[in-house]
Coordinates of N, CA, C and O and ligand atoms in Angstrom, one line a residue:
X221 N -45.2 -21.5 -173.9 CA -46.0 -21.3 -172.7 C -45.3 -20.5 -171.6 O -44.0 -20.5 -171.4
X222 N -46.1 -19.8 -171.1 CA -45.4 -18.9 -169.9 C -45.2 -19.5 -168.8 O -46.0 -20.1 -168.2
X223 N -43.7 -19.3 -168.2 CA -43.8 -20.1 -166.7 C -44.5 -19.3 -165.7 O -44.5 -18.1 -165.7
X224 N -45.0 -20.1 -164.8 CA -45.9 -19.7 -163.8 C -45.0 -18.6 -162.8 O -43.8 -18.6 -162.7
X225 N -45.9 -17.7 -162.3 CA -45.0 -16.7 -161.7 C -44.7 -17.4 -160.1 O -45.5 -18.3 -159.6
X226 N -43.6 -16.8 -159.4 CA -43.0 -17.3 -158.4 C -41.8 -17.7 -158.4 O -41.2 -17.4 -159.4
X227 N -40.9 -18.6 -157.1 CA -39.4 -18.6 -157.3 C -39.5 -20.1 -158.1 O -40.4 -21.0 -158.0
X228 N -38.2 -20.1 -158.7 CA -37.9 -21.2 -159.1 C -37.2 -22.7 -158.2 O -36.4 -22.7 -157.3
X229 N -38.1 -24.4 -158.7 CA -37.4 -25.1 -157.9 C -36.0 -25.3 -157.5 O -35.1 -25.5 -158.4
X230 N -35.6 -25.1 -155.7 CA -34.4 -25.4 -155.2 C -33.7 -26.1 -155.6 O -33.7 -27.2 -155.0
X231 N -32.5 -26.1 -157.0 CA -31.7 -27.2 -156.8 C -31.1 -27.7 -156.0 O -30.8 -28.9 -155.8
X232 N -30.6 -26.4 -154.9 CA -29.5 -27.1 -154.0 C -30.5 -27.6 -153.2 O -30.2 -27.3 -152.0
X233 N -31.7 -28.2 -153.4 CA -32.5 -28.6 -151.6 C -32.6 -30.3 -152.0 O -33.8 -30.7 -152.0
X234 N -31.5 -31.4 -152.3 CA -32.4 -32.5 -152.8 C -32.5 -33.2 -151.5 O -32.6 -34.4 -151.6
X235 N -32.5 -32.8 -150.5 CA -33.2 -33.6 -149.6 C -33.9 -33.1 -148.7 O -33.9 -31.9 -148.7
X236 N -34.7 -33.8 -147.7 CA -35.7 -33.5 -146.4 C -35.3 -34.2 -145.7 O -34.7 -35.3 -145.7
X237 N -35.7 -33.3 -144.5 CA -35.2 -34.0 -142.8 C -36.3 -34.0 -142.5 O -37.2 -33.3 -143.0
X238 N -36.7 -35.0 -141.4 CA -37.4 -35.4 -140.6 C -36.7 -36.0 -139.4 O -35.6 -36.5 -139.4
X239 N -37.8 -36.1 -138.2 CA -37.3 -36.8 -137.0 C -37.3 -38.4 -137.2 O -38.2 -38.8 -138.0
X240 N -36.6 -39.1 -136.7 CA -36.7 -40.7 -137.1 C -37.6 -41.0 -135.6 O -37.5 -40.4 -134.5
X241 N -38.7 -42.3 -136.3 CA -39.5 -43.0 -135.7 C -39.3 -44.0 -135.5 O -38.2 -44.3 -135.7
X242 N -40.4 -45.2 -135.0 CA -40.0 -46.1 -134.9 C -39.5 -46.9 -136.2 O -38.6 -47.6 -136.6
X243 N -40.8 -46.3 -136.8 CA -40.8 -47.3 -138.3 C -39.7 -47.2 -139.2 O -39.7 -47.7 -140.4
X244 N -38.5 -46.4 -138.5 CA -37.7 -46.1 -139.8 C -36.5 -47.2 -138.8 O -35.3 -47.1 -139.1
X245 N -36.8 -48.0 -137.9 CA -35.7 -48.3 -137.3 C -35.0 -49.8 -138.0 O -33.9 -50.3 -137.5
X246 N -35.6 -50.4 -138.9 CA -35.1 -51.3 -139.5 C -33.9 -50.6 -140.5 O -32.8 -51.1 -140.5
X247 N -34.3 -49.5 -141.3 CA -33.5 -49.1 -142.6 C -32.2 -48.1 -141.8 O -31.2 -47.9 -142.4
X248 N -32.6 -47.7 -140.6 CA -31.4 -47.0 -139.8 C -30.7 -47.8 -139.2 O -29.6 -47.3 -138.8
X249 N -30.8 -49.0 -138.9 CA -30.0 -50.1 -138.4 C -29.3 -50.9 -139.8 O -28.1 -51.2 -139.7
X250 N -29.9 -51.1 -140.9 CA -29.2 -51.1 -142.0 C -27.6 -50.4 -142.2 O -26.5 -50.8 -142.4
X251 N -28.4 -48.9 -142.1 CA -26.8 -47.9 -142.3 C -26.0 -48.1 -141.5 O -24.8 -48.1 -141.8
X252 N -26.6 -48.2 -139.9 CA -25.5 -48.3 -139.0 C -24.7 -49.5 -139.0 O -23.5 -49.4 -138.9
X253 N -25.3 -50.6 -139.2 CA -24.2 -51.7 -139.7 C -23.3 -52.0 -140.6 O -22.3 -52.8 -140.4
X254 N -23.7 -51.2 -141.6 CA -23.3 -50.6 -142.9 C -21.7 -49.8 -142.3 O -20.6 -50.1 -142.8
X255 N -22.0 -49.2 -141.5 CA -21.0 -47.4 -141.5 C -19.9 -47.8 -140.0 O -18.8 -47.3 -139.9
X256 N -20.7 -48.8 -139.1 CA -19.4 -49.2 -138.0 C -19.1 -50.7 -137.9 O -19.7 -51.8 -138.2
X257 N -18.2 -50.6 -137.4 CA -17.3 -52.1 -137.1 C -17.8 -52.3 -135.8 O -17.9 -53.4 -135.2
X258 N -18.2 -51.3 -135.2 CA -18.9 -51.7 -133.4 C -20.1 -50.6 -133.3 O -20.2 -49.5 -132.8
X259 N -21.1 -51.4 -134.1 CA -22.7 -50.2 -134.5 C -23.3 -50.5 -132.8 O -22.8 -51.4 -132.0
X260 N -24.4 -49.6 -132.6 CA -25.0 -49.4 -132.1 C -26.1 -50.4 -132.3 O -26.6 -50.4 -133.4
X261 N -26.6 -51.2 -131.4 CA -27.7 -51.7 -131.1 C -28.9 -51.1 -131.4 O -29.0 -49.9 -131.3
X262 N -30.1 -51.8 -131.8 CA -31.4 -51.6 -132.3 C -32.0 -50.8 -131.0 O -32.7 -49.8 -131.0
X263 N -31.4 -51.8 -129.5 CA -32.4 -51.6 -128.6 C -31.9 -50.0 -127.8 O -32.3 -49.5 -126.7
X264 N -30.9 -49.7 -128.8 CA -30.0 -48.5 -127.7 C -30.9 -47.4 -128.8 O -31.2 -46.4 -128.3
X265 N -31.3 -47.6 -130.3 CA -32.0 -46.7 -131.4 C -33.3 -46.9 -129.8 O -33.4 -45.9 -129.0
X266 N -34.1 -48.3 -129.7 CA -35.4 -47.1 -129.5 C -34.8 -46.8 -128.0 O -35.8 -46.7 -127.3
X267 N -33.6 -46.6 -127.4 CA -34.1 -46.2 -125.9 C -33.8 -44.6 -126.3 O -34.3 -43.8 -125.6
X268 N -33.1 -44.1 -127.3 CA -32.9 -42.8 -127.5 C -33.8 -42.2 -128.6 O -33.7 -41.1 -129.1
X269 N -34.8 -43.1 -128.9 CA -36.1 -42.5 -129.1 C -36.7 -41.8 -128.1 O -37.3 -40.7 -128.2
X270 N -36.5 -42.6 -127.0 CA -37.6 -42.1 -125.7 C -36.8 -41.3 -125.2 O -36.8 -41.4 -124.0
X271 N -36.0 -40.3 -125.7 CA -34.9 -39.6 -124.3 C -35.5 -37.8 -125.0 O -35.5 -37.4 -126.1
X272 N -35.7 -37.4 -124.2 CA -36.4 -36.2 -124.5 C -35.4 -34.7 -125.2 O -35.6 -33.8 -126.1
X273 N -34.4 -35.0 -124.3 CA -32.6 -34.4 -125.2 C -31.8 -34.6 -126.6 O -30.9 -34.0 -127.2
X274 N -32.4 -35.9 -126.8 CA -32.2 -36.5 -128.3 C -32.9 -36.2 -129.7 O -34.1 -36.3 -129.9
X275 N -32.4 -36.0 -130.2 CA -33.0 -35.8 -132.0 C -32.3 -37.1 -132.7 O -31.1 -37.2 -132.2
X276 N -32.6 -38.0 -133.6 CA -32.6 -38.1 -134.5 C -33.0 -38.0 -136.0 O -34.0 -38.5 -136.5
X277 N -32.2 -37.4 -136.5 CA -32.5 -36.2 -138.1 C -32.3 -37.0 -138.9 O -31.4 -37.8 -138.7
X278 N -33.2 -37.4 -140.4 CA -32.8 -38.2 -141.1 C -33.1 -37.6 -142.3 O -34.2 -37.0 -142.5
X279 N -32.3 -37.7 -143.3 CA -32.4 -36.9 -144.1 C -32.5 -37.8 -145.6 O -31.4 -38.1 -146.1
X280 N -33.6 -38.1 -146.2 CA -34.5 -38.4 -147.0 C -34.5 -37.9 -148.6 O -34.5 -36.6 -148.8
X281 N -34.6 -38.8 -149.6 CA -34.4 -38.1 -151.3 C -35.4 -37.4 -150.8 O -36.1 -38.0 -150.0
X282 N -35.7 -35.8 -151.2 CA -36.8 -34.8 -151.6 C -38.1 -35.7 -152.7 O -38.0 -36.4 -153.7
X283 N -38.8 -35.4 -152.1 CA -40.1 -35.8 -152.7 C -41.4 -34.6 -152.3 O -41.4 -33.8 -151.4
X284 N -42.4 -34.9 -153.4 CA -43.3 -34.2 -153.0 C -43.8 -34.6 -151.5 O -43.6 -35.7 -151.0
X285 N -44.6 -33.1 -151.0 CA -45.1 -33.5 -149.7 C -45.8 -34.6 -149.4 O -45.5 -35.1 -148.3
X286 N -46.8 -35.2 -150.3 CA -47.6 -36.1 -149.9 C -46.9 -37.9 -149.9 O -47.4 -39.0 -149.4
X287 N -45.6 -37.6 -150.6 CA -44.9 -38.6 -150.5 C -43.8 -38.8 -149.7 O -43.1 -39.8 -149.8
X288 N -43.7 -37.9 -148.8 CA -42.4 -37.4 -148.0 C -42.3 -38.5 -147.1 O -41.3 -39.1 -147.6
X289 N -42.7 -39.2 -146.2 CA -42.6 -40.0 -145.6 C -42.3 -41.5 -146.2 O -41.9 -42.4 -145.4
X290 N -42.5 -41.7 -147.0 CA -41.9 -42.5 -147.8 C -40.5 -42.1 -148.4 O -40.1 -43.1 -149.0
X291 N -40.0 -41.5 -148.5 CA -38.7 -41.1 -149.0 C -37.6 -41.9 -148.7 O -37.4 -42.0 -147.5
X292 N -36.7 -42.7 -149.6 CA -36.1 -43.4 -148.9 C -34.8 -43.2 -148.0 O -33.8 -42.6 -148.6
X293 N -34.5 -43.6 -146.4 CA -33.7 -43.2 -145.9 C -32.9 -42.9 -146.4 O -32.9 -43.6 -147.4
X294 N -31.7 -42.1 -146.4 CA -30.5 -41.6 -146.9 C -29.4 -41.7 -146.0 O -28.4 -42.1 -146.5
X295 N -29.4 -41.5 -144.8 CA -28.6 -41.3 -143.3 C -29.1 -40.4 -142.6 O -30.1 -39.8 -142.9
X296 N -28.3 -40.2 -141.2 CA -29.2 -39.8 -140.2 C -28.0 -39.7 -139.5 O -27.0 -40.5 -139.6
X297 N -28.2 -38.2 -138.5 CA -27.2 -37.9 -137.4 C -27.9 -37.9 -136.0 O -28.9 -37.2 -136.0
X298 N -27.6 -38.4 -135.0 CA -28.1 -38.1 -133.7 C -27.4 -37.3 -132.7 O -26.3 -37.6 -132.3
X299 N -27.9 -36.2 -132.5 CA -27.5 -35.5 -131.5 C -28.2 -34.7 -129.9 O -29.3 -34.3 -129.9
X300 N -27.7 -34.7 -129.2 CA -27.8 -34.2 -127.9 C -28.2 -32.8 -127.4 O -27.2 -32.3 -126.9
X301 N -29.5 -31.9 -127.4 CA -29.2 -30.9 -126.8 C -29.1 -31.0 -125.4 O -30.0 -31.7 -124.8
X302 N -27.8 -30.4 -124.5 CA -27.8 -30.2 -123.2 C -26.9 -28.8 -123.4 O -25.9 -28.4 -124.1
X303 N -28.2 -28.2 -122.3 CA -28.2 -26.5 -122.3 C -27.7 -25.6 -123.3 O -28.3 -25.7 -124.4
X304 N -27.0 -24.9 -123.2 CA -26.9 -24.1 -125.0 C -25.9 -25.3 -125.8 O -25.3 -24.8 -126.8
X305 N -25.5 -26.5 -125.6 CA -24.6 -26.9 -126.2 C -24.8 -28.7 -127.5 O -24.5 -29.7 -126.9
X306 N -25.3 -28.8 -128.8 CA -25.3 -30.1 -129.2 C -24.2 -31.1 -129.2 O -23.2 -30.9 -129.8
X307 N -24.4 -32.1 -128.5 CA -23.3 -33.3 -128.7 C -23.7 -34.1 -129.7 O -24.7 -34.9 -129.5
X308 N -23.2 -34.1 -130.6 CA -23.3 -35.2 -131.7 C -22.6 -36.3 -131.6 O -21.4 -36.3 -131.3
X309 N -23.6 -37.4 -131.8 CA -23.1 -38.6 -130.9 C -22.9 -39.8 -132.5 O -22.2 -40.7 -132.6
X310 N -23.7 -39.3 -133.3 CA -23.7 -40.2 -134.6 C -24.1 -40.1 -135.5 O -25.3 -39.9 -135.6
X311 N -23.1 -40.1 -136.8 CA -23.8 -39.7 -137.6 C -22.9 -40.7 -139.4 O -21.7 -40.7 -139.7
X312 N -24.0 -41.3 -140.2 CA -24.2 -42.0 -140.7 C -24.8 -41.9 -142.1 O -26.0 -41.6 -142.1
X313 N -24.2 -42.2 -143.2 CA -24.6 -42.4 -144.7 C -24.5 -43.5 -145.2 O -23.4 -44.0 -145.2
X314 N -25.5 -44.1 -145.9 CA -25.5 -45.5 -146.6 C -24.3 -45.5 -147.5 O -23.8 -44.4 -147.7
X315 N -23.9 -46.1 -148.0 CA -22.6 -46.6 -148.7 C -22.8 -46.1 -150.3 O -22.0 -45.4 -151.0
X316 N -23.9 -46.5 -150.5 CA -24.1 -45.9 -151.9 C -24.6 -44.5 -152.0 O -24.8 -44.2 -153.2
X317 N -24.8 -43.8 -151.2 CA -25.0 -42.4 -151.3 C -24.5 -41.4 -150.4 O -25.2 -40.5 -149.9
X318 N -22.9 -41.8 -150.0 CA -21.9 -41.1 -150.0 C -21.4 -40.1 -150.9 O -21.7 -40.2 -152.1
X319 N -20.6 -39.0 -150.3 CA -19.8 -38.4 -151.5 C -20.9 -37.5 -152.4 O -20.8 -37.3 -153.6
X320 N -22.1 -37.1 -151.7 CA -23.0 -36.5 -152.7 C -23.8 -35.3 -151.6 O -24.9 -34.7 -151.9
X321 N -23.0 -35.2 -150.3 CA -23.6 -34.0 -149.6 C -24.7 -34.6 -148.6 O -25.5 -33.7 -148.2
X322 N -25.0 -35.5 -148.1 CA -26.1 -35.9 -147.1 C -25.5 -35.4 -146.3 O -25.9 -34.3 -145.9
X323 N -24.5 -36.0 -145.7 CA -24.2 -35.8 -144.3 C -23.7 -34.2 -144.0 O -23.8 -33.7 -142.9
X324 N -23.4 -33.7 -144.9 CA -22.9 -32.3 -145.0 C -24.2 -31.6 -144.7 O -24.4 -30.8 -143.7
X325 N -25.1 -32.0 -145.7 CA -26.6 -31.5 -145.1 C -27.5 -31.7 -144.1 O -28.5 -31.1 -144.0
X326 N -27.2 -32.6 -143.3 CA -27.9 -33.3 -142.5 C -27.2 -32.9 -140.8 O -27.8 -33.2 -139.7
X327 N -25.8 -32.1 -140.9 CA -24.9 -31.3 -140.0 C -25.5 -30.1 -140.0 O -26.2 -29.6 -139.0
X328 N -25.3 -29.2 -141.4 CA -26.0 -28.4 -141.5 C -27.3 -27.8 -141.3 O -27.3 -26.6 -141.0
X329 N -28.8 -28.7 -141.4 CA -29.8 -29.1 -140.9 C -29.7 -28.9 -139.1 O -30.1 -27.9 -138.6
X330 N -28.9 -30.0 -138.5 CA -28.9 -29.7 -137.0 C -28.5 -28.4 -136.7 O -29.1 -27.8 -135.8
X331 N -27.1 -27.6 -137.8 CA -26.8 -26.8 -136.8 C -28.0 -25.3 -136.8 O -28.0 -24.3 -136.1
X332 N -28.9 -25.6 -137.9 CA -29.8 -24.4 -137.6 C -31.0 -25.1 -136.7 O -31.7 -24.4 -136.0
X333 N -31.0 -26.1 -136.7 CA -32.5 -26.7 -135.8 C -31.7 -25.4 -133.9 O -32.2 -24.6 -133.1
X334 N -30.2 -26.2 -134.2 CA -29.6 -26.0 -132.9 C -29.7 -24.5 -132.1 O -30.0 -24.1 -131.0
X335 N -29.3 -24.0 -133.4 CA -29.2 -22.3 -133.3 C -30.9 -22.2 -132.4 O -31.3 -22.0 -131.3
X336 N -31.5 -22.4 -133.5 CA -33.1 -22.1 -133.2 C -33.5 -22.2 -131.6 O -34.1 -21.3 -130.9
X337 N -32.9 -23.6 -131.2 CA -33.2 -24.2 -129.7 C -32.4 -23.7 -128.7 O -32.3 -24.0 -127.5
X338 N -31.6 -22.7 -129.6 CA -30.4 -21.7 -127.9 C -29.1 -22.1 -128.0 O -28.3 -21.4 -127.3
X339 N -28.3 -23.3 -129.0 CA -27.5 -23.9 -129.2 C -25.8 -22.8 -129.2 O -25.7 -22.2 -130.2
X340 N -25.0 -22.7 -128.6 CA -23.9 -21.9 -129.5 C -22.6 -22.5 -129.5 O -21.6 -21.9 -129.9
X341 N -22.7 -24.3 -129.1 CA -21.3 -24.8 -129.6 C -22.1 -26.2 -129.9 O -23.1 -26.6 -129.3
X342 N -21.5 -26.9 -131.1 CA -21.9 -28.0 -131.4 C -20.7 -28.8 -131.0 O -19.8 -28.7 -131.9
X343 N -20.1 -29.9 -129.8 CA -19.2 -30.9 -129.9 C -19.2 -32.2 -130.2 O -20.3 -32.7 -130.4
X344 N -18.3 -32.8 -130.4 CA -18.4 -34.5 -130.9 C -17.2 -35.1 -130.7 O -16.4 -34.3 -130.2
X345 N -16.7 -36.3 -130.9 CA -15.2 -36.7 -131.0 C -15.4 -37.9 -132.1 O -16.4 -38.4 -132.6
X346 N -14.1 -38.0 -132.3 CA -14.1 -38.5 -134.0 C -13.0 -39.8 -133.6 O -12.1 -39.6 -132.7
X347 N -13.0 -40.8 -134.2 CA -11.8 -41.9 -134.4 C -10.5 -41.5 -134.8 O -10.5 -41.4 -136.0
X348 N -9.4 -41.1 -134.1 CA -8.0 -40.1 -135.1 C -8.4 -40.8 -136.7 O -8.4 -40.1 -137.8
X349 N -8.5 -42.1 -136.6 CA -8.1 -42.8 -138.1 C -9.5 -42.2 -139.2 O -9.5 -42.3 -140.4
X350 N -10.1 -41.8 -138.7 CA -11.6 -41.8 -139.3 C -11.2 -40.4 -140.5 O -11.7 -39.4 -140.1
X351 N -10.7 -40.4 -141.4 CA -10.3 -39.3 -142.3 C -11.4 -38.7 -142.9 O -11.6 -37.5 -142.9
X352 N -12.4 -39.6 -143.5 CA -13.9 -38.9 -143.9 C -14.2 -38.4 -143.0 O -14.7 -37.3 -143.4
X353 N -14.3 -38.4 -141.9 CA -15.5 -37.9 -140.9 C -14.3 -36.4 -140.5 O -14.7 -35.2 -140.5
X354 N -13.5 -36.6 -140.3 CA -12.6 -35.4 -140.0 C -12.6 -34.2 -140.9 O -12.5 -33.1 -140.5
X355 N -12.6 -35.0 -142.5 CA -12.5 -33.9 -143.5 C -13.8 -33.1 -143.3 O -14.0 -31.9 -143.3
X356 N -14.9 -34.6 -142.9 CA -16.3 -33.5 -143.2 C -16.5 -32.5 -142.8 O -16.8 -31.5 -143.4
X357 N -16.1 -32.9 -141.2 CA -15.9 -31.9 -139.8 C -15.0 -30.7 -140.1 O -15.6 -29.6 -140.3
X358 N -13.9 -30.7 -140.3 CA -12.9 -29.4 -141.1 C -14.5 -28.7 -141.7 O -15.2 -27.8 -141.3
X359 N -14.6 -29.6 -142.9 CA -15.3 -28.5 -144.1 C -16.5 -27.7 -143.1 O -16.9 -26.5 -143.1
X360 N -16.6 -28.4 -142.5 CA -18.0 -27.7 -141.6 C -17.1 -26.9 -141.3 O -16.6 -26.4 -142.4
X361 N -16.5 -26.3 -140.1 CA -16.0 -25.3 -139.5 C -15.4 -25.7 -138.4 O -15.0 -24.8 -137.7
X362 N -15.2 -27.1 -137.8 CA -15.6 -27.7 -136.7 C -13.7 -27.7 -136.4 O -13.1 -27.8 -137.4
X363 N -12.8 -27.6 -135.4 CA -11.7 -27.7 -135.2 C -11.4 -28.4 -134.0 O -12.4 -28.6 -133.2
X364 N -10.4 -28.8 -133.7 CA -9.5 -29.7 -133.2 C -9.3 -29.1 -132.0 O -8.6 -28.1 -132.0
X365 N -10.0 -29.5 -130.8 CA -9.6 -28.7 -129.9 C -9.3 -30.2 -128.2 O -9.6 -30.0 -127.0
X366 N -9.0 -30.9 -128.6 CA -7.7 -32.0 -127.5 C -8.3 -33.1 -128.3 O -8.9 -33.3 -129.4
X367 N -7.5 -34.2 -126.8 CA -7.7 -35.1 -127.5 C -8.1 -36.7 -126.4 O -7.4 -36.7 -125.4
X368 N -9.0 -37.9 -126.5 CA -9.3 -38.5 -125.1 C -7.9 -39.6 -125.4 O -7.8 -40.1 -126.6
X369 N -7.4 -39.9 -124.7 CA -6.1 -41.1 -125.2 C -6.9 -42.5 -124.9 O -7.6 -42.9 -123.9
X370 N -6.7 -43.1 -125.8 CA -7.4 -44.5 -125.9 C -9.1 -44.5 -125.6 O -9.6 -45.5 -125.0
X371 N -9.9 -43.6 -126.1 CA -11.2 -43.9 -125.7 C -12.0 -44.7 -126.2 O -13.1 -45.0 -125.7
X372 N -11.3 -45.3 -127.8 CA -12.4 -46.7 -127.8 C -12.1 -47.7 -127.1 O -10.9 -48.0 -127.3
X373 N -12.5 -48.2 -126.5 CA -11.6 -49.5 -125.7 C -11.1 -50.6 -126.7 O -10.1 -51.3 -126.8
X374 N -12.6 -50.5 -127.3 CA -12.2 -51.9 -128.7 C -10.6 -52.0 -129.4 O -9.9 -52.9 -129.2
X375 N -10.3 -51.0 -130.0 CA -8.9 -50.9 -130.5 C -8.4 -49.9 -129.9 O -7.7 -49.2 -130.6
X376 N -8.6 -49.5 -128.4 CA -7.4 -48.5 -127.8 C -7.7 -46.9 -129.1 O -7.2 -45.8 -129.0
X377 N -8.3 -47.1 -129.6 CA -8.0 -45.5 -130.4 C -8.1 -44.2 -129.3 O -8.6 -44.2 -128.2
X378 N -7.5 -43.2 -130.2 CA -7.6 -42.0 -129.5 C -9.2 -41.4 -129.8 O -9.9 -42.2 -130.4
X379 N -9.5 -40.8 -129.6 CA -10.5 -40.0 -130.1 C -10.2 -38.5 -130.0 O -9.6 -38.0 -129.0
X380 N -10.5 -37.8 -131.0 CA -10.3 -36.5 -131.4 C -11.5 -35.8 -131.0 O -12.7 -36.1 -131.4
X381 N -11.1 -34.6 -130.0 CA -12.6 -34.1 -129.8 C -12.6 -32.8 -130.7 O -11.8 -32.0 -131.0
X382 N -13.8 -32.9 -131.0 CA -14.0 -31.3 -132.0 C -15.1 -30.5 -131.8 O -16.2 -31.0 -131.5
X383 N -14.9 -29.1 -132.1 CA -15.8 -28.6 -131.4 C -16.0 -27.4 -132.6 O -15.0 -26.9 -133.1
X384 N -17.5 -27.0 -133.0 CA -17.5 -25.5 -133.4 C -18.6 -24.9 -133.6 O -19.7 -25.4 -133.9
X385 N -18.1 -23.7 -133.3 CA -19.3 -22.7 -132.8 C -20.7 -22.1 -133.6 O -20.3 -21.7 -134.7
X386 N -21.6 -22.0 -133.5 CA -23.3 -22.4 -134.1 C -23.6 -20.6 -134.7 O -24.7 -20.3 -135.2
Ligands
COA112 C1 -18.3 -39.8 -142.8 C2 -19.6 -39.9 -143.6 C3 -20.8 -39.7 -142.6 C4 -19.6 -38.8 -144.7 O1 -20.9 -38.8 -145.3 P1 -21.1 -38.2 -146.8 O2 -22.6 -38.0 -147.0 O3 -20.4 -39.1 -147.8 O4 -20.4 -36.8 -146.7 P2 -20.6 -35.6 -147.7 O5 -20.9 -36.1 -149.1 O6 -21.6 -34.7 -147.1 O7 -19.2 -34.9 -147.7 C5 -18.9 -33.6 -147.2 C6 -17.4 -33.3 -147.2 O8 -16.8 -34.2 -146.2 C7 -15.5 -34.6 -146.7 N1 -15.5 -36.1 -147.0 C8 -16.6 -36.9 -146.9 N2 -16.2 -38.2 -147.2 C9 -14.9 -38.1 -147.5 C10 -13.9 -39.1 -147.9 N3 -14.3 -40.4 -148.0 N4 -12.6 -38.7 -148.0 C11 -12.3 -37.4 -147.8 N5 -13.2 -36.4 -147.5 C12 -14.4 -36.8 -147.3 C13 -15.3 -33.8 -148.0 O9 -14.7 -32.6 -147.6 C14 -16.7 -33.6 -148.5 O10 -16.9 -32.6 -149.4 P3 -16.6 -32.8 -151.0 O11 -17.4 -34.1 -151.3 O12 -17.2 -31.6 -151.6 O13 -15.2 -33.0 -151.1 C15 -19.8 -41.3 -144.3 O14 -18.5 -41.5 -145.0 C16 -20.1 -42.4 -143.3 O15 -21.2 -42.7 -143.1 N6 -19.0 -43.1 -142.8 C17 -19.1 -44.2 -141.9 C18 -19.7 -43.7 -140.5 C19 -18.8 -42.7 -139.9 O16 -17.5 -42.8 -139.8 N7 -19.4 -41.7 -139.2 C20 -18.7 -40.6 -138.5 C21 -18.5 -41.1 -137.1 S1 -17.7 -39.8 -136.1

């Protein structure tokens, strides 16, 4: 049989982004409990629902369209547009589907949403100890540019601020 003409299915696309709702706020509190030792509260998810500067991106197994919203969460990054600049404030992969490109894609994902919305520096700050999130950030493009001394209060950590351009 002849294959149908047109392009061929995206392997590199296995997932979809969407904005998170309310309804996804049980399975995003999952991850977040999951992913920190001092998570973020349910009731701080919906106040940055309501904040008009906020996205949260969640990036979902690929399914057909009519099934898309059902997709099951995968992780989710939240970030900040203020004026040309995104602050990423959090960002998050379930345990079992680490190590397979979500969050790589789900960065990636913002930084073209960002570009789109005027964006030309994406910043964030990272735990010094936090070695995944650092490598990820490297692999992005993202570099080391100071540093806040003691900014978690919980364990005194430093935080590493990083920054890179859209
Ligand atoms: C950090 C985190 C979001 C990474 O998510 P992920 O989906 O597993 O990351 P990806 O698969 O997209 O990895 C992309 C790249 O990041 C780096 N990386 C990710 N996890 C890593 C790890 N455990 N060790 C070393 N490098 C890592 C690698 O360079 C990787 O590329 P590779 O797999 O081709 O080597 C995830 O580990 C997590 O949720 N951690 C807990 C929450 C957290 O610390 N968030 C960051 C707060 S600032």
């Amino acid at each position: 049989m002849r294959r149908p003409a047109g392009p061929p299915p995206r392997a590199d696309a296995p997932f979809l982004f969407r904005e998170m709702t309310i309804e996804d706020l049980d399975r995003v509190m999952e991850i977040e409990l999951e992913a920190f030792a001092h998570p973020w509260s349910a009731e701080l998810f919906r106040r940055e629902l309501g904040h008009a500067w906020s996205t949260i991106l969640i990036a979902g197994e690929a399914r057909p369209a009519a099934e898309a919203r059902r997709a099951p969460v995968l992780g989710f990054v939240i970030y900040w547009l203020v004026h040309d600049e995104l602050h990423v404030l959090n960002v998050a992969v379930a345990p079992e589907e680490r190590r397979r490109g979500v969050a790589r894609a789900l960065l990636e994902e913002m930084t073209q949403r960002g570009r789109l919305a005027g964006a030309v520096l994406a910043t964030l700050e990272v735990r010094r100890s936090n070695r995944p999130a650092i490598a990820l950030y490297e692999s992005l493009g993202y570099r080391q540019v100071g540093v806040r001394p003691n900014y978690y209060v919980d364990e005194g950590e430093d935080a590493i601020i990083m920054n890179a351009d859209l």
